[in-house]
Amino acid sequence: MRHLLAMADLTAAEIERIFSISEDLKAKYQQGIREPLLPGRVMAMLFEKQSLRTRVSFEVAMAHLGGSAIFLGDEAGFGSRESLADFARVLSEYVDVVVVRAKSHETVEAFASYASCTVINGLTDYSHPCQAMADLFTLRELFGNLKGRTFAWVGDGNNVARSLAVGCGRLGMRFAMATPEGYRFDQAFLDLLAREVPQLDLFVTSDPAEAVRGAIAVYTDVWASMGQEAERDRRRRDFAKYQVNAELMAHLQKGAVFMHCLPARRGEEVTDEVIDGPQSVVVQQAANRLHVQKGILAWLLGAKA
């Protein structure tokens, strides 16, 4: 039994295997084929945070694979009616996989430690592995072999940035990051990078133009994530010069793309001109959440694909 709680849980070979399954399932989907690799399997979903892409893509993925999904709302009492240990032990007797979208990463880790079924992290404050997998799959579709390419991140060193940094290290990409002091990766995460992906070429700067120079993609996210609303005014001031706009895009190499995990705060971290422009692949990223999560589910649950 395997879990997917963070990108570090996957080796480079495992990422490539999931991408291979995802590519095959996406090609079949585009031909009108929805291969039922997981008939009778049941997925439970526990969400402490709002969601569009994660919830819908996982539910649709399970339906396409021949299984079913149960979304457990407040009535289930997750985190309030009984201990986490009791909840996890009982729920995992009923289902094959649980997707947990939690405020705290420690909640997902604890849930997985008690569960007797597969657990997938659907987003925490620390990590968002399913998003990073879809993003890297999108880049693979667009550019082919990613080894030696430069990926640029502009903004907060948040859960998505951490997941992508590990993913880039696994696939041999250079990770260039532009972010202000105080919002960069902490020492504990830098230690994890040194341990898990010592080959990662990590470049950190305060200058967005310097970070994106020569990159095939520039990625940004909201400056204040869910749970950081009280910090929004301060963050808007601190990140004012980190907006991805046409001027910044001009520093990327020819053919480079703009990426965002959505939802976006238009006019803050990105302008309408960029996110709606010809270099934007945000819809392709979002669409690939479905296909890559089908690959993740099939791989984790041992389907023959």
mmCIF file with all atom_site columns, N, CA and C in Angstrom, residues 199-237:
data_model
loop_
_atom_site.group_PDB
_atom_site.id
_atom_site.type_symbol
_atom_site.label_atom_id
_atom_site.label_alt_id
_atom_site.label_comp_id
_atom_site.label_asym_id
_atom_site.label_entity_id
_atom_site.label_seq_id
_atom_site.pdbx_PDB_ins_code
_atom_site.Cartn_x
_atom_site.Cartn_y
_atom_site.Cartn_z
_atom_site.occupancy
_atom_site.B_iso_or_equiv
_atom_site.pdbx_formal_charge
_atom_site.auth_seq_id
_atom_site.auth_comp_id
_atom_site.auth_asym_id
_atom_site.auth_atom_id
_atom_site.pdbx_PDB_model_num
ATOM 1   N N  . GLN A 1 199 ? 20.862 16.965 -6.556  1.00 0.00 ? 199 GLN A N  1
ATOM 2   C CA . GLN A 1 199 ? 21.245 17.413 -7.895  1.00 0.00 ? 199 GLN A CA 1
ATOM 3   C C  . GLN A 1 199 ? 20.510 18.666 -8.340  1.00 0.00 ? 199 GLN A C  1
ATOM 4   N N  . LEU A 1 200 ? 19.515 19.131 -7.578  1.00 0.00 ? 200 LEU A N  1
ATOM 5   C CA . LEU A 1 200 ? 18.717 20.287 -7.988  1.00 0.00 ? 200 LEU A CA 1
ATOM 6   C C  . LEU A 1 200 ? 19.573 21.540 -8.098  1.00 0.00 ? 200 LEU A C  1
ATOM 7   N N  . ASP A 1 201 ? 19.451 22.209 -9.232  1.00 0.00 ? 201 ASP A N  1
ATOM 8   C CA . ASP A 1 201 ? 20.093 23.513 -9.428  1.00 0.00 ? 201 ASP A CA 1
ATOM 9   C C  . ASP A 1 201 ? 19.078 24.569 -8.993  1.00 0.00 ? 201 ASP A C  1
ATOM 10  N N  . LEU A 1 202 ? 19.209 25.031 -7.755  1.00 0.00 ? 202 LEU A N  1
ATOM 11  C CA . LEU A 1 202 ? 18.279 26.000 -7.169  1.00 0.00 ? 202 LEU A CA 1
ATOM 12  C C  . LEU A 1 202 ? 18.914 27.382 -7.190  1.00 0.00 ? 202 LEU A C  1
ATOM 13  N N  . PHE A 1 203 ? 18.222 28.323 -7.815  1.00 0.00 ? 203 PHE A N  1
ATOM 14  C CA . PHE A 1 203 ? 18.697 29.703 -7.890  1.00 0.00 ? 203 PHE A CA 1
ATOM 15  C C  . PHE A 1 203 ? 17.638 30.596 -7.274  1.00 0.00 ? 203 PHE A C  1
ATOM 16  N N  . VAL A 1 204 ? 18.011 31.402 -6.282  1.00 0.00 ? 204 VAL A N  1
ATOM 17  C CA . VAL A 1 204 ? 17.070 32.271 -5.579  1.00 0.00 ? 204 VAL A CA 1
ATOM 18  C C  . VAL A 1 204 ? 17.545 33.713 -5.693  1.00 0.00 ? 204 VAL A C  1
ATOM 19  N N  . THR A 1 205 ? 16.622 34.600 -6.032  1.00 0.00 ? 205 THR A N  1
ATOM 20  C CA . THR A 1 205 ? 16.959 36.003 -6.220  1.00 0.00 ? 205 THR A CA 1
ATOM 21  C C  . THR A 1 205 ? 15.782 36.872 -5.794  1.00 0.00 ? 205 THR A C  1
ATOM 22  N N  . SER A 1 206 ? 16.040 38.163 -5.617  1.00 0.00 ? 206 SER A N  1
ATOM 23  C CA . SER A 1 206 ? 14.971 39.127 -5.364  1.00 0.00 ? 206 SER A CA 1
ATOM 24  C C  . SER A 1 206 ? 14.509 39.807 -6.648  1.00 0.00 ? 206 SER A C  1
ATOM 25  N N  . ASP A 1 207 ? 15.140 39.482 -7.765  1.00 0.00 ? 207 ASP A N  1
ATOM 26  C CA . ASP A 1 207 ? 14.875 40.134 -9.046  1.00 0.00 ? 207 ASP A CA 1
ATOM 27  C C  . ASP A 1 207 ? 14.097 39.211 -9.978  1.00 0.00 ? 207 ASP A C  1
ATOM 28  N N  . PRO A 1 208 ? 12.809 39.465 -10.212 1.00 0.00 ? 208 PRO A N  1
ATOM 29  C CA . PRO A 1 208 ? 12.022 38.590 -11.086 1.00 0.00 ? 208 PRO A CA 1
ATOM 30  C C  . PRO A 1 208 ? 12.604 38.465 -12.492 1.00 0.00 ? 208 PRO A C  1
ATOM 31  N N  . ALA A 1 209 ? 13.109 39.556 -13.060 1.00 0.00 ? 209 ALA A N  1
ATOM 32  C CA . ALA A 1 209 ? 13.666 39.503 -14.416 1.00 0.00 ? 209 ALA A CA 1
ATOM 33  C C  . ALA A 1 209 ? 14.855 38.563 -14.480 1.00 0.00 ? 209 ALA A C  1
ATOM 34  N N  . GLU A 1 210 ? 15.655 38.549 -13.434 1.00 0.00 ? 210 GLU A N  1
ATOM 35  C CA . GLU A 1 210 ? 16.818 37.662 -13.380 1.00 0.00 ? 210 GLU A CA 1
ATOM 36  C C  . GLU A 1 210 ? 16.378 36.202 -13.292 1.00 0.00 ? 210 GLU A C  1
ATOM 37  N N  . ALA A 1 211 ? 15.319 35.942 -12.549 1.00 0.00 ? 211 ALA A N  1
ATOM 38  C CA . ALA A 1 211 ? 14.843 34.567 -12.375 1.00 0.00 ? 211 ALA A CA 1
ATOM 39  C C  . ALA A 1 211 ? 14.271 33.986 -13.663 1.00 0.00 ? 211 ALA A C  1
ATOM 40  N N  . VAL A 1 212 ? 13.540 34.790 -14.425 1.00 0.00 ? 212 VAL A N  1
ATOM 41  C CA . VAL A 1 212 ? 12.845 34.245 -15.593 1.00 0.00 ? 212 VAL A CA 1
ATOM 42  C C  . VAL A 1 212 ? 13.719 34.195 -16.844 1.00 0.00 ? 212 VAL A C  1
ATOM 43  N N  . ARG A 1 213 ? 14.862 34.821 -16.799 1.00 0.00 ? 213 ARG A N  1
ATOM 44  C CA . ARG A 1 213 ? 15.709 34.883 -18.000 1.00 0.00 ? 213 ARG A CA 1
ATOM 45  C C  . ARG A 1 213 ? 16.110 33.471 -18.440 1.00 0.00 ? 213 ARG A C  1
ATOM 46  N N  . GLY A 1 214 ? 15.742 33.132 -19.671 1.00 0.00 ? 214 GLY A N  1
ATOM 47  C CA . GLY A 1 214 ? 16.085 31.827 -20.222 1.00 0.00 ? 214 GLY A CA 1
ATOM 48  C C  . GLY A 1 214 ? 15.155 30.696 -19.827 1.00 0.00 ? 214 GLY A C  1
ATOM 49  N N  . ALA A 1 215 ? 14.103 31.000 -19.071 1.00 0.00 ? 215 ALA A N  1
ATOM 50  C CA . ALA A 1 215 ? 13.184 29.952 -18.606 1.00 0.00 ? 215 ALA A CA 1
ATOM 51  C C  . ALA A 1 215 ? 12.180 29.572 -19.689 1.00 0.00 ? 215 ALA A C  1
ATOM 52  N N  . ILE A 1 216 ? 11.729 28.323 -19.645 1.00 0.00 ? 216 ILE A N  1
ATOM 53  C CA . ILE A 1 216 ? 10.679 27.879 -20.565 1.00 0.00 ? 216 ILE A CA 1
ATOM 54  C C  . ILE A 1 216 ? 9.298  28.158 -19.995 1.00 0.00 ? 216 ILE A C  1
ATOM 55  N N  . ALA A 1 217 ? 9.240  28.444 -18.706 1.00 0.00 ? 217 ALA A N  1
ATOM 56  C CA . ALA A 1 217 ? 7.944  28.713 -18.071 1.00 0.00 ? 217 ALA A CA 1
ATOM 57  C C  . ALA A 1 217 ? 8.149  29.625 -16.877 1.00 0.00 ? 217 ALA A C  1
ATOM 58  N N  . VAL A 1 218 ? 7.199  30.518 -16.655 1.00 0.00 ? 218 VAL A N  1
ATOM 59  C CA . VAL A 1 218 ? 7.153  31.289 -15.424 1.00 0.00 ? 218 VAL A CA 1
ATOM 60  C C  . VAL A 1 218 ? 5.830  30.979 -14.740 1.00 0.00 ? 218 VAL A C  1
ATOM 61  N N  . TYR A 1 219 ? 5.902  30.721 -13.457 1.00 0.00 ? 219 TYR A N  1
ATOM 62  C CA . TYR A 1 219 ? 4.748  30.273 -12.672 1.00 0.00 ? 219 TYR A CA 1
ATOM 63  C C  . TYR A 1 219 ? 4.566  31.238 -11.512 1.00 0.00 ? 219 TYR A C  1
ATOM 64  N N  . THR A 1 220 ? 3.332  31.598 -11.228 1.00 0.00 ? 220 THR A N  1
ATOM 65  C CA . THR A 1 220 ? 3.046  32.379 -10.036 1.00 0.00 ? 220 THR A CA 1
ATOM 66  C C  . THR A 1 220 ? 1.774  31.856 -9.385  1.00 0.00 ? 220 THR A C  1
ATOM 67  N N  . ASP A 1 221 ? 1.519  32.335 -8.179  1.00 0.00 ? 221 ASP A N  1
ATOM 68  C CA . ASP A 1 221 ? 0.336  31.948 -7.415  1.00 0.00 ? 221 ASP A CA 1
ATOM 69  C C  . ASP A 1 221 ? -0.109 33.176 -6.637  1.00 0.00 ? 221 ASP A C  1
ATOM 70  N N  . VAL A 1 222 ? -1.265 33.073 -6.017  1.00 0.00 ? 222 VAL A N  1
ATOM 71  C CA . VAL A 1 222 ? -1.756 34.202 -5.223  1.00 0.00 ? 222 VAL A CA 1
ATOM 72  C C  . VAL A 1 222 ? -0.748 34.555 -4.142  1.00 0.00 ? 222 VAL A C  1
ATOM 73  N N  . TRP A 1 223 ? -0.687 35.831 -3.795  1.00 0.00 ? 223 TRP A N  1
ATOM 74  C CA . TRP A 1 223 ? 0.263  36.276 -2.778  1.00 0.00 ? 223 TRP A CA 1
ATOM 75  C C  . TRP A 1 223 ? -0.185 35.897 -1.372  1.00 0.00 ? 223 TRP A C  1
ATOM 76  N N  . ALA A 1 224 ? -1.486 35.784 -1.160  1.00 0.00 ? 224 ALA A N  1
ATOM 77  C CA . ALA A 1 224 ? -2.022 35.362 0.134   1.00 0.00 ? 224 ALA A CA 1
ATOM 78  C C  . ALA A 1 224 ? -2.917 34.152 -0.105  1.00 0.00 ? 224 ALA A C  1
ATOM 79  N N  . SER A 1 225 ? -2.482 32.994 0.354   1.00 0.00 ? 225 SER A N  1
ATOM 80  C CA . SER A 1 225 ? -3.243 31.762 0.142   1.00 0.00 ? 225 SER A CA 1
ATOM 81  C C  . SER A 1 225 ? -4.377 31.644 1.157   1.00 0.00 ? 225 SER A C  1
ATOM 82  N N  . MET A 1 226 ? -5.210 30.621 0.986   1.00 0.00 ? 226 MET A N  1
ATOM 83  C CA . MET A 1 226 ? -6.285 30.374 1.936   1.00 0.00 ? 226 MET A CA 1
ATOM 84  C C  . MET A 1 226 ? -5.700 30.236 3.343   1.00 0.00 ? 226 MET A C  1
ATOM 85  N N  . GLY A 1 227 ? -6.279 30.966 4.291   1.00 0.00 ? 227 GLY A N  1
ATOM 86  C CA . GLY A 1 227 ? -5.779 30.957 5.652   1.00 0.00 ? 227 GLY A CA 1
ATOM 87  C C  . GLY A 1 227 ? -4.830 32.104 5.955   1.00 0.00 ? 227 GLY A C  1
ATOM 88  N N  . GLN A 1 228 ? -4.440 32.863 4.905   1.00 0.00 ? 228 GLN A N  1
ATOM 89  C CA . GLN A 1 228 ? -3.523 33.989 5.096   1.00 0.00 ? 228 GLN A CA 1
ATOM 90  C C  . GLN A 1 228 ? -4.209 35.332 4.817   1.00 0.00 ? 228 GLN A C  1
ATOM 91  N N  . GLU A 1 229 ? -5.516 35.339 4.859   1.00 0.00 ? 229 GLU A N  1
ATOM 92  C CA . GLU A 1 229 ? -6.268 36.540 4.509   1.00 0.00 ? 229 GLU A CA 1
ATOM 93  C C  . GLU A 1 229 ? -5.885 37.735 5.385   1.00 0.00 ? 229 GLU A C  1
ATOM 94  N N  . ALA A 1 230 ? -5.567 37.491 6.642   1.00 0.00 ? 230 ALA A N  1
ATOM 95  C CA . ALA A 1 230 ? -5.208 38.588 7.545   1.00 0.00 ? 230 ALA A CA 1
ATOM 96  C C  . ALA A 1 230 ? -3.892 39.252 7.139   1.00 0.00 ? 230 ALA A C  1
ATOM 97  N N  . GLU A 1 231 ? -3.085 38.544 6.361   1.00 0.00 ? 231 GLU A N  1
ATOM 98  C CA . GLU A 1 231 ? -1.787 39.073 5.924   1.00 0.00 ? 231 GLU A CA 1
ATOM 99  C C  . GLU A 1 231 ? -1.869 39.725 4.544   1.00 0.00 ? 231 GLU A C  1
ATOM 100 N N  . ARG A 1 232 ? -3.059 39.789 3.973   1.00 0.00 ? 232 ARG A N  1
ATOM 101 C CA . ARG A 1 232 ? -3.158 40.164 2.573   1.00 0.00 ? 232 ARG A CA 1
ATOM 102 C C  . ARG A 1 232 ? -2.601 41.562 2.280   1.00 0.00 ? 232 ARG A C  1
ATOM 103 N N  . ASP A 1 233 ? -2.931 42.545 3.078   1.00 0.00 ? 233 ASP A N  1
ATOM 104 C CA . ASP A 1 233 ? -2.458 43.904 2.800   1.00 0.00 ? 233 ASP A CA 1
ATOM 105 C C  . ASP A 1 233 ? -0.938 43.985 2.858   1.00 0.00 ? 233 ASP A C  1
ATOM 106 N N  . ARG A 1 234 ? -0.342 43.349 3.862   1.00 0.00 ? 234 ARG A N  1
ATOM 107 C CA . ARG A 1 234 ? 1.116  43.362 3.963   1.00 0.00 ? 234 ARG A CA 1
ATOM 108 C C  . ARG A 1 234 ? 1.753  42.621 2.797   1.00 0.00 ? 234 ARG A C  1
ATOM 109 N N  . ARG A 1 235 ? 1.166  41.512 2.425   1.00 0.00 ? 235 ARG A N  1
ATOM 110 C CA . ARG A 1 235 ? 1.714  40.742 1.313   1.00 0.00 ? 235 ARG A CA 1
ATOM 111 C C  . ARG A 1 235 ? 1.588  41.500 -0.017  1.00 0.00 ? 235 ARG A C  1
ATOM 112 N N  . ARG A 1 236 ? 0.518  42.219 -0.201  1.00 0.00 ? 236 ARG A N  1
ATOM 113 C CA . ARG A 1 236 ? 0.371  43.015 -1.427  1.00 0.00 ? 236 ARG A CA 1
ATOM 114 C C  . ARG A 1 236 ? 1.476  44.059 -1.532  1.00 0.00 ? 236 ARG A C  1
ATOM 115 N N  . ARG A 1 237 ? 1.862  44.633 -0.423  1.00 0.00 ? 237 ARG A N  1
ATOM 116 C CA . ARG A 1 237 ? 2.967  45.592 -0.445  1.00 0.00 ? 237 ARG A CA 1
ATOM 117 C C  . ARG A 1 237 ? 4.299  44.895 -0.710  1.00 0.00 ? 237 ARG A C  1
#
